[in-house]
């Protein structure tokens, strides 16, 4: 089970993207923004990979900024 | 010195990788490096091993779908896996593919590969729907693929494995800094993919290995 707050954050981040964006995710295939939101909602393998990607974004950002701003 | 370029094109993602590797071909041609290509439906285990034996490439650059333990051809059949990875002995390998670093990359080094560059998780490409037939004009995908091209072109320019990987990390950091302050809504998917791919990019083997 994925924490509902995490799911909400990920879905909101996806919703903020333009609707004509797609993501190609290796052999999972191609997904539109709205399809990814549905996958997150249903906690499929693709949905879990999407959550991981968005959480990675949040986790990595401070490290990246530290690397840039020396 | 020679490059064995392997590139599949069985779906949108691999088509993007296929066309973006053209820039690497241009770099190799500029440096008069011999390029041997194994592409599309010609890719299979037999042909791959034949090209390795015949051309003895210093650099193997794979573009396509990967798993933790294998590279896949256009029919999603394995043409290289942990059992046959000794084929990469003596080469520098770069897998622009999902997942292959952790297991396949580690095994490749155990079997004599000089260095293996790859990704620990899925390789994400953010893109615009309407650009699917014109990947080179896709502004959303550009920075994602330019960053990974830097690894291959760095090696071709004589950089070490570590320097080539670091040049991609530096490009990602600069791109993130540029995009993060943008008000353009199309930068957000690019940013997410770059950060994910960059944090999963690494190498196994000799950091000083170079062509």
XYZ file of N, CA and C in Angstrom, chain A residues 13-14 16-33 36 46 49-54 56-61 64-65 67-69, chain B residues 11-13 65-67 72 76 98 121-130 140 169-170 173-174 176-177 180 185-186 188-189 191-193 195-196 198-200:
234
model
N 1.414 16.671 -8.968
C 2.578 17.044 -9.785
C 2.329 16.681 -11.260
N 1.702 15.539 -11.470
C 1.400 15.136 -12.855
C 0.327 16.047 -13.459
N -0.141 19.054 -12.952
C 0.414 20.379 -13.279
C 1.118 20.369 -14.645
N 1.322 19.184 -15.187
C 1.995 19.086 -16.497
C 0.976 19.267 -17.625
N 1.434 19.755 -18.785
C 0.500 19.904 -19.911
C -0.075 18.546 -20.337
N -1.332 18.531 -20.837
C -1.965 17.239 -21.174
C -1.371 16.548 -22.399
N -0.647 17.283 -23.215
C -0.086 16.652 -24.430
C 1.336 16.121 -24.215
N 1.646 15.834 -22.951
C 2.943 15.221 -22.613
C 2.762 13.711 -22.484
N 3.745 12.970 -22.986
C 3.767 11.527 -22.761
C 5.078 11.151 -22.115
N 5.063 10.026 -21.443
C 6.312 9.489 -20.896
C 6.521 8.091 -21.471
N 7.735 7.856 -21.949
C 8.124 6.500 -22.346
C 8.935 5.933 -21.198
N 8.481 4.799 -20.701
C 9.115 4.218 -19.499
C 9.601 2.812 -19.836
N 10.721 2.743 -20.504
C 11.319 1.455 -20.838
C 10.315 0.498 -21.449
N 10.402 -0.763 -21.023
C 9.498 -1.750 -21.622
C 8.092 -1.715 -21.020
N 7.846 -0.778 -20.091
C 6.461 -0.573 -19.637
C 5.625 0.036 -20.758
N 6.276 0.823 -21.632
C 5.565 1.430 -22.752
C 5.395 2.935 -22.605
N 4.413 3.476 -23.350
C 4.164 4.919 -23.405
C 2.870 5.257 -22.679
N 2.920 6.353 -21.956
C 1.755 6.748 -21.165
C 1.539 8.253 -21.250
N 0.291 8.639 -21.417
C -0.042 10.058 -21.351
C -0.063 10.472 -19.882
N -0.133 11.758 -19.682
C -0.206 12.270 -18.312
C -1.389 11.639 -17.570
N -0.948 8.029 -16.676
C -0.055 7.844 -15.519
C -0.782 8.110 -14.209
N 3.481 0.330 -13.081
C 3.799 1.614 -13.722
C 3.544 2.753 -12.739
N 6.322 2.886 -10.291
C 7.533 3.464 -10.909
C 7.394 4.984 -11.024
N 6.175 5.438 -11.296
C 5.920 6.884 -11.407
C 6.082 7.561 -10.051
N 5.574 6.906 -9.022
C 5.726 7.452 -7.667
C 7.212 7.530 -7.314
N 7.937 6.478 -7.657
C 9.375 6.441 -7.370
C 10.098 7.572 -8.101
N 9.692 7.802 -9.351
C 10.322 8.863 -10.145
C 10.068 10.238 -9.527
N 8.822 10.484 -9.123
C 8.486 11.790 -8.551
C 9.090 11.975 -7.158
N 11.843 10.561 -6.228
C 13.256 10.759 -6.553
C 13.528 12.235 -6.836
N 12.613 12.838 -7.577
C 12.725 14.264 -7.923
C 12.845 15.091 -6.634
N 11.969 14.815 -5.700
C 11.949 15.597 -4.452
C 13.203 15.315 -3.613
N 13.594 14.024 -3.574
C 14.765 13.654 -2.767
C 16.084 14.156 -3.350
N 16.170 14.106 -4.670
C 17.448 14.442 -5.319
C 17.676 15.941 -5.434
N 16.597 16.711 -5.443
C 16.735 18.149 -5.685
C 17.714 18.845 -4.719
N 21.246 17.921 -5.707
C 21.649 18.544 -6.973
C 21.975 20.021 -6.773
N 21.112 20.678 -6.006
C 21.345 22.116 -5.765
C 22.653 22.334 -5.003
N 25.239 20.491 -5.272
C 26.324 20.275 -6.253
C 26.519 21.508 -7.128
N 25.379 22.160 -7.462
C 25.441 23.317 -8.359
C 25.933 24.543 -7.615
N 25.345 24.765 -6.434
C 25.676 25.989 -5.679
C 26.770 25.652 -4.663
N 9.555 0.497 -30.978
C 8.468 1.291 -30.392
C 8.914 2.751 -30.288
N 8.064 3.588 -29.723
C 8.373 5.027 -29.699
C 9.655 5.308 -28.935
N 9.795 4.690 -27.769
C 10.986 4.974 -26.960
C 12.266 4.590 -27.693
N 15.823 -1.619 -25.201
C 15.279 -2.059 -23.915
C 16.249 -3.010 -23.221
N 16.409 -2.747 -21.919
C 17.243 -3.618 -21.117
C 16.481 -4.110 -19.913
N 16.996 -5.162 -19.320
C 16.462 -5.641 -18.038
C 17.649 -5.706 -17.071
N 17.667 -6.512 -24.900
C 16.614 -7.124 -25.715
C 16.653 -6.632 -27.157
N 11.953 -8.266 -28.483
C 12.041 -8.366 -27.021
C 12.614 -9.710 -26.562
N 17.155 0.528 -19.790
C 16.720 0.431 -18.397
C 17.487 -0.639 -17.633
N 17.862 1.960 -12.881
C 16.403 1.780 -12.931
C 15.910 2.133 -14.344
N 14.621 2.385 -14.473
C 14.040 2.706 -15.786
C 14.633 4.000 -16.337
N 14.840 4.013 -17.651
C 15.261 5.233 -18.340
C 13.985 5.899 -18.859
N 13.716 7.093 -18.339
C 12.473 7.792 -18.696
C 12.736 8.796 -19.820
N 11.800 8.850 -20.780
C 11.832 9.922 -21.775
C 10.497 10.651 -21.703
N 10.551 11.936 -21.402
C 9.347 12.771 -21.474
C 9.312 13.322 -22.896
N 8.117 13.388 -23.476
C 8.040 13.849 -24.861
C 6.682 14.465 -25.169
N 6.634 15.155 -26.291
C 5.380 15.764 -26.740
C 4.668 14.796 -27.683
N 3.371 14.595 -27.482
C 2.605 13.678 -28.349
C 2.870 13.948 -29.816
N 2.733 15.232 -30.171
C 2.726 15.585 -31.599
C 4.105 15.480 -32.247
N 10.845 18.744 -25.541
C 10.726 18.169 -24.200
C 11.766 17.053 -23.991
N 26.583 14.128 -15.725
C 26.060 14.637 -14.442
C 26.108 16.178 -14.412
N 27.216 16.725 -14.898
C 27.357 18.197 -14.888
C 26.331 18.851 -15.812
N 23.048 18.843 -14.070
C 22.977 19.868 -13.013
C 22.729 21.255 -13.615
N 23.456 21.565 -14.694
C 23.283 22.880 -15.331
C 21.895 23.011 -15.955
N 19.168 21.439 -15.017
C 18.181 21.548 -13.929
C 18.125 22.996 -13.425
N 19.287 23.576 -13.239
C 19.351 24.960 -12.760
C 18.653 25.912 -13.744
N 14.678 24.980 -13.777
C 13.912 25.114 -12.530
C 13.326 26.522 -12.365
N 5.489 25.508 -18.673
C 4.988 24.267 -18.057
C 5.581 23.001 -18.679
N 6.149 23.129 -19.887
C 6.723 21.962 -20.553
C 8.084 21.560 -19.972
N 8.636 21.003 -16.759
C 8.454 20.137 -15.589
C 8.646 18.640 -15.911
N 8.045 18.115 -16.998
C 8.302 16.695 -17.309
C 9.759 16.426 -17.693
N 12.381 18.035 -16.556
C 13.108 18.057 -15.275
C 12.966 16.736 -14.521
N 11.735 16.257 -14.416
C 11.497 15.023 -13.660
C 12.278 13.856 -14.274
N 12.267 13.763 -15.600
C 12.977 12.651 -16.269
C 14.487 12.799 -16.115
N 16.201 14.324 -13.727
C 16.628 14.045 -12.351
C 16.596 12.543 -12.072
N 15.542 11.890 -12.538
C 15.447 10.439 -12.321
C 16.582 9.701 -13.036
N 19.426 10.856 -14.196
C 20.752 11.242 -13.702
C 21.075 10.553 -12.380
N 20.071 10.419 -11.515
C 20.354 9.799 -10.214
C 20.537 8.282 -10.349
N 20.153 7.731 -11.490
C 20.328 6.288 -11.714
C 21.472 5.960 -12.664
